[in-house]
mmCIF file of C-alpha atoms in Angstrom:
data_model
loop_
_atom_site.group_PDB
_atom_site.id
_atom_site.type_symbol
_atom_site.label_atom_id
_atom_site.label_comp_id
_atom_site.label_asym_id
_atom_site.label_seq_id
_atom_site.Cartn_x
_atom_site.Cartn_y
_atom_site.Cartn_z
ATOM 1 C CA UNK B 1 -17.144 -4.389 -9.584
ATOM 2 C CA UNK B 2 -13.661 -3.836 -11.023
ATOM 3 C CA UNK B 3 -12.558 -0.867 -13.116
ATOM 4 C CA UNK B 4 -9.333 0.433 -14.615
ATOM 5 C CA UNK B 5 -8.665 1.913 -11.172
ATOM 6 C CA UNK B 6 -8.493 -1.414 -9.344
ATOM 7 C CA UNK B 7 -8.361 -5.140 -9.980
ATOM 8 C CA UNK B 8 -8.250 -8.286 -7.901
ATOM 9 C CA UNK B 9 -4.987 -9.883 -9.048
ATOM 10 C CA UNK B 10 -5.652 -13.316 -10.581
ATOM 11 C CA UNK B 11 -3.978 -16.371 -9.058
ATOM 12 C CA UNK B 12 -2.948 -14.781 -5.764
ATOM 13 C CA UNK B 13 -4.589 -15.818 -2.496
ATOM 14 C CA UNK B 14 -3.111 -15.615 0.983
ATOM 15 C CA UNK B 15 -4.002 -16.954 4.437
ATOM 16 C CA UNK B 16 -5.669 -14.191 6.457
ATOM 17 C CA UNK B 17 -5.213 -15.983 9.792
ATOM 18 C CA UNK B 18 -1.474 -16.306 9.182
ATOM 19 C CA UNK B 19 -1.299 -12.622 8.280
ATOM 20 C CA UNK B 20 -3.072 -11.652 11.491
ATOM 21 C CA UNK B 21 -0.737 -13.885 13.540
ATOM 22 C CA UNK B 22 2.323 -12.333 11.906
ATOM 23 C CA UNK B 23 0.946 -8.839 12.345
ATOM 24 C CA UNK B 24 0.364 -9.444 16.057
ATOM 25 C CA UNK B 25 3.874 -10.874 16.455
ATOM 26 C CA UNK B 26 5.452 -7.841 14.770
ATOM 27 C CA UNK B 27 3.402 -5.454 16.898
ATOM 28 C CA UNK B 28 4.971 -6.962 20.017
ATOM 29 C CA UNK B 29 8.379 -5.738 18.881
ATOM 30 C CA UNK B 30 7.661 -2.754 16.648
ATOM 31 C CA UNK B 31 5.596 0.432 16.935
ATOM 32 C CA UNK B 32 3.912 2.126 14.008
ATOM 33 C CA UNK B 33 5.760 5.125 12.565
ATOM 34 C CA UNK B 34 3.933 8.368 11.766
ATOM 35 C CA UNK B 35 6.770 10.249 10.126
ATOM 36 C CA UNK B 36 7.924 11.793 13.378
ATOM 37 C CA UNK B 37 4.461 13.196 14.051
ATOM 38 C CA UNK B 38 4.168 14.853 10.638
ATOM 39 C CA UNK B 39 1.475 12.458 9.439
ATOM 40 C CA UNK B 40 -1.931 12.113 11.063
ATOM 41 C CA UNK B 41 -4.535 9.340 11.034
ATOM 42 C CA UNK B 42 -2.287 6.803 9.294
ATOM 43 C CA UNK B 43 0.965 5.112 10.264
ATOM 44 C CA UNK B 44 3.250 2.373 8.979
ATOM 45 C CA UNK B 45 5.630 -0.443 9.807
ATOM 46 C CA UNK B 46 8.214 -1.034 7.096
ATOM 47 C CA UNK B 47 8.881 -4.587 5.927
ATOM 48 C CA UNK B 48 11.598 -3.657 3.410
ATOM 49 C CA UNK B 49 14.516 -1.263 3.477
ATOM 50 C CA UNK B 50 17.492 -0.018 1.487
ATOM 51 C CA UNK B 51 20.231 -2.640 1.985
ATOM 52 C CA UNK B 52 22.625 -1.558 4.708
ATOM 53 C CA UNK B 53 20.495 1.423 5.699
ATOM 54 C CA UNK B 54 18.407 0.695 8.823
ATOM 55 C CA UNK B 55 17.233 4.314 8.893
ATOM 56 C CA UNK B 56 15.333 3.792 5.626
ATOM 57 C CA UNK B 57 12.391 2.299 7.528
ATOM 58 C CA UNK B 58 11.267 5.392 9.418
ATOM 59 C CA UNK B 59 10.554 9.111 9.172
ATOM 60 C CA UNK B 60 10.555 10.442 5.618
ATOM 61 C CA UNK B 61 10.981 6.915 4.263
ATOM 62 C CA UNK B 62 7.636 5.928 5.730
ATOM 63 C CA UNK B 63 5.780 8.205 3.308
ATOM 64 C CA UNK B 64 7.366 9.862 0.286
ATOM 65 C CA UNK B 65 6.222 12.113 -2.544
ATOM 66 C CA UNK B 66 2.579 12.796 -3.274
ATOM 67 C CA UNK B 67 0.481 15.543 -4.840
ATOM 68 C CA UNK B 68 -2.707 17.059 -3.449
ATOM 69 C CA UNK B 69 -5.217 19.871 -3.983
ATOM 70 C CA UNK B 70 -5.533 21.271 -0.466
ATOM 71 C CA UNK B 71 -7.890 24.244 -0.871
ATOM 72 C CA UNK B 72 -10.670 25.818 -2.931
ATOM 73 C CA UNK B 73 -8.252 27.116 -5.572
ATOM 74 C CA UNK B 74 -7.996 23.579 -6.948
ATOM 75 C CA UNK B 75 -4.283 24.062 -7.578
ATOM 76 C CA UNK B 76 -2.106 21.008 -7.187
ATOM 77 C CA UNK B 77 0.800 21.140 -4.733
ATOM 78 C CA UNK B 78 3.668 18.761 -4.133
ATOM 79 C CA UNK B 79 4.323 17.233 -0.721
ATOM 80 C CA UNK B 80 7.262 15.432 0.880
ATOM 81 C CA UNK B 81 10.413 14.069 -0.713
ATOM 82 C CA UNK B 82 10.691 11.750 -3.703
ATOM 83 C CA UNK B 83 11.660 8.228 -2.683
ATOM 84 C CA UNK B 84 13.584 5.931 -5.028
ATOM 85 C CA UNK B 85 11.355 2.886 -4.589
ATOM 86 C CA UNK B 86 13.651 0.542 -6.489
ATOM 87 C CA UNK B 87 16.297 0.827 -3.748
ATOM 88 C CA UNK B 88 14.092 -0.948 -1.184
ATOM 89 C CA UNK B 89 15.191 -4.465 -2.084
ATOM 90 C CA UNK B 90 15.960 -5.974 1.334
ATOM 91 C CA UNK B 91 13.289 -7.623 3.449
ATOM 92 C CA UNK B 92 13.948 -6.625 7.050
ATOM 93 C CA UNK B 93 15.818 -9.515 8.739
ATOM 94 C CA UNK B 94 13.841 -9.318 12.001
ATOM 95 C CA UNK B 95 10.652 -10.147 10.113
ATOM 96 C CA UNK B 96 11.951 -12.922 7.830
ATOM 97 C CA UNK B 97 10.323 -15.643 9.925
ATOM 98 C CA UNK B 98 6.855 -14.145 9.498
ATOM 99 C CA UNK B 99 4.251 -15.059 6.907
ATOM 100 C CA UNK B 100 4.797 -11.665 5.300
ATOM 101 C CA UNK B 101 8.143 -12.916 3.943
ATOM 102 C CA UNK B 102 6.261 -15.697 2.126
ATOM 103 C CA UNK B 103 3.887 -13.125 0.657
ATOM 104 C CA UNK B 104 6.823 -10.927 -0.370
ATOM 105 C CA UNK B 105 8.584 -13.856 -2.041
ATOM 106 C CA UNK B 106 5.425 -14.780 -3.916
ATOM 107 C CA UNK B 107 4.795 -11.228 -5.134
ATOM 108 C CA UNK B 108 8.394 -10.722 -6.265
ATOM 109 C CA UNK B 109 8.032 -13.706 -8.610
ATOM 110 C CA UNK B 110 5.687 -11.546 -10.667
ATOM 111 C CA UNK B 111 6.305 -7.906 -9.801
ATOM 112 C CA UNK B 112 9.176 -5.522 -9.126
ATOM 113 C CA UNK B 113 8.374 -4.149 -5.678
ATOM 114 C CA UNK B 114 9.502 -0.995 -3.930
ATOM 115 C CA UNK B 115 8.642 -0.259 -0.319
ATOM 116 C CA UNK B 116 6.518 -2.851 1.413
ATOM 117 C CA UNK B 117 4.718 -1.712 4.549
ATOM 118 C CA UNK B 118 1.959 -2.516 6.971
ATOM 119 C CA UNK B 119 -0.348 0.505 6.905
ATOM 120 C CA UNK B 120 -2.708 1.310 9.760
ATOM 121 C CA UNK B 121 -5.691 3.576 9.105
ATOM 122 C CA UNK B 122 -7.216 4.832 12.323
ATOM 123 C CA UNK B 123 -10.955 4.612 13.031
ATOM 124 C CA UNK B 124 -13.280 7.387 11.848
ATOM 125 C CA UNK B 125 -10.621 9.084 9.736
ATOM 126 C CA UNK B 126 -9.753 9.793 6.111
ATOM 127 C CA UNK B 127 -6.654 10.468 4.041
ATOM 128 C CA UNK B 128 -6.177 13.602 1.964
ATOM 129 C CA UNK B 129 -7.330 13.699 -1.660
ATOM 130 C CA UNK B 130 -4.015 12.943 -3.367
ATOM 131 C CA UNK B 131 -2.129 10.992 -6.010
ATOM 132 C CA UNK B 132 1.094 8.964 -5.747
ATOM 133 C CA UNK B 133 4.013 8.454 -8.162
ATOM 134 C CA UNK B 134 3.240 4.748 -8.669
ATOM 135 C CA UNK B 135 0.408 2.225 -8.258
ATOM 136 C CA UNK B 136 0.162 -0.095 -5.260
ATOM 137 C CA UNK B 137 -0.766 -3.624 -4.273
ATOM 138 C CA UNK B 138 -3.104 -3.817 -1.274
ATOM 139 C CA UNK B 139 -3.739 -6.984 0.739
ATOM 140 C CA UNK B 140 -6.269 -6.353 3.538
ATOM 141 C CA UNK B 141 -5.422 -7.988 6.875
ATOM 142 C CA UNK B 142 -7.959 -6.381 9.225
ATOM 143 C CA UNK B 143 -10.843 -4.308 7.907
ATOM 144 C CA UNK B 144 -14.514 -3.514 8.475
ATOM 145 C CA UNK B 145 -17.521 -2.666 6.284
ATOM 146 C CA UNK B 146 -16.925 1.068 6.825
ATOM 147 C CA UNK B 147 -13.560 1.010 5.031
ATOM 148 C CA UNK B 148 -13.543 2.354 1.474
ATOM 149 C CA UNK B 149 -10.944 3.241 -1.121
ATOM 150 C CA UNK B 150 -12.068 6.099 -3.365
ATOM 151 C CA UNK B 151 -10.376 6.515 -6.752
ATOM 152 C CA UNK B 152 -11.635 9.305 -9.001
ATOM 153 C CA UNK B 153 -15.415 9.104 -8.691
ATOM 154 C CA UNK B 154 -15.624 5.471 -7.561
ATOM 155 C CA UNK B 155 -15.567 3.923 -4.081
ATOM 156 C CA UNK B 156 -15.012 0.271 -3.249
ATOM 157 C CA UNK B 157 -14.396 -2.034 -0.292
ATOM 158 C CA UNK B 158 -11.557 -4.559 -0.184
ATOM 159 C CA UNK B 159 -12.522 -7.458 2.094
ATOM 160 C CA UNK B 160 -9.958 -9.306 4.200
ATOM 161 C CA UNK B 161 -10.356 -12.579 2.318
ATOM 162 C CA UNK B 162 -6.746 -13.169 1.267
ATOM 163 C CA UNK B 163 -7.031 -11.426 -2.095
ATOM 164 C CA UNK B 164 -4.386 -9.065 -3.465
ATOM 165 C CA UNK B 165 -5.601 -5.900 -5.176
ATOM 166 C CA UNK B 166 -3.943 -3.700 -7.758
ATOM 167 C CA UNK B 167 -4.942 -0.067 -7.101
ATOM 168 C CA UNK B 168 -4.098 2.741 -9.513
ATOM 169 C CA UNK B 169 -2.975 5.257 -6.916
ATOM 170 C CA UNK B 170 -1.432 7.373 -9.675
ATOM 171 C CA UNK B 171 -4.943 8.762 -9.960
ATOM 172 C CA UNK B 172 -6.455 11.011 -7.320
ATOM 173 C CA UNK B 173 -7.744 8.931 -4.433
ATOM 174 C CA UNK B 174 -8.211 8.694 -0.710
ATOM 175 C CA UNK B 175 -9.084 6.067 1.856
ATOM 176 C CA UNK B 176 -11.502 6.387 4.736
ATOM 177 C CA UNK B 177 -12.116 4.162 7.708
ATOM 178 C CA UNK B 178 -15.663 4.707 8.906
ATOM 179 C CA UNK B 179 -15.451 1.879 11.418
ATOM 180 C CA UNK B 180 -14.392 1.823 15.040
ATOM 181 C CA UNK B 181 -11.295 -0.358 14.736
ATOM 182 C CA UNK B 182 -7.935 0.037 13.006
ATOM 183 C CA UNK B 183 -7.732 -0.991 9.371
ATOM 184 C CA UNK B 184 -4.511 -2.881 8.597
ATOM 185 C CA UNK B 185 -3.288 -3.519 5.034
ATOM 186 C CA UNK B 186 -0.133 -5.040 3.566
ATOM 187 C CA UNK B 187 0.853 -2.477 0.903
ATOM 188 C CA UNK B 188 3.575 -2.728 -1.753
ATOM 189 C CA UNK B 189 4.555 -0.078 -4.274
ATOM 190 C CA UNK B 190 5.017 -0.974 -7.958
ATOM 191 C CA UNK B 191 7.738 1.387 -9.232
ATOM 192 C CA UNK B 192 8.190 -0.418 -12.548
ATOM 193 C CA UNK B 193 4.518 -0.780 -13.372
ATOM 194 C CA UNK B 194 3.430 1.433 -16.251
ATOM 195 C CA UNK B 195 -0.278 2.220 -16.208
ATOM 196 C CA UNK B 196 -1.653 2.102 -19.734
ATOM 197 C CA UNK B 197 -5.168 1.297 -20.915
ATOM 198 C CA UNK B 198 -7.776 -0.767 -19.124
ATOM 199 C CA UNK B 199 -7.030 -3.771 -21.336
ATOM 200 C CA UNK B 200 -3.260 -3.522 -20.921
ATOM 201 C CA UNK B 201 -3.564 -3.329 -17.120
ATOM 202 C CA UNK B 202 -5.587 -6.550 -17.120
ATOM 203 C CA UNK B 203 -3.029 -8.259 -19.346
ATOM 204 C CA UNK B 204 -0.158 -7.147 -17.103
ATOM 205 C CA UNK B 205 -1.835 -8.494 -13.990
ATOM 206 C CA UNK B 206 -2.873 -11.782 -15.584
ATOM 207 C CA UNK B 207 0.642 -12.376 -16.909
ATOM 208 C CA UNK B 208 2.165 -11.157 -13.661
ATOM 209 C CA UNK B 209 4.711 -8.797 -15.085
ATOM 210 C CA UNK B 210 5.467 -5.083 -14.911
ATOM 211 C CA UNK B 211 6.096 -3.400 -18.255
#
């Protein structure tokens, strides 16, 4: 089932085995970043950065602005710093020989991307109920049947079958990993993608352009 909250992007299919091989190669040289210990149950490895700024791959740049409703008052609060996604235009040189560079090059033919990261969701854990400044593209690399994205009142599973998914993370959402292994996704922000109606979102994704 697809809704206005998520779509499988037409015409995009990637090799899961190559993604796993590249992920394992990167893990031999790079640890996941958890924002200096400020973030729990999820961590990231950056694949893009601000040109000339190697520090833009860690700490506050791993996460960025989001909004959440943390208690029974239901009041929304703002967390972390705003990140200018459009500045993250350089694919990290150390990872250019991986399959992820091919995926990046393919996606940038159709979309204006911001930060691109590998996101690890730890077993038996959930994110906060929150919303982000922009939607995201998710490409599952390693997952299990207990992994679910929840957007508004709907939950869905993204299988690791090479598909790329548009997810409207501008709406309130979370992600939980109910399995007993790490969930690994390739995740790219879409800073130039304007979320309109259900029909317009489909047209944008089919045409492969951000308006």
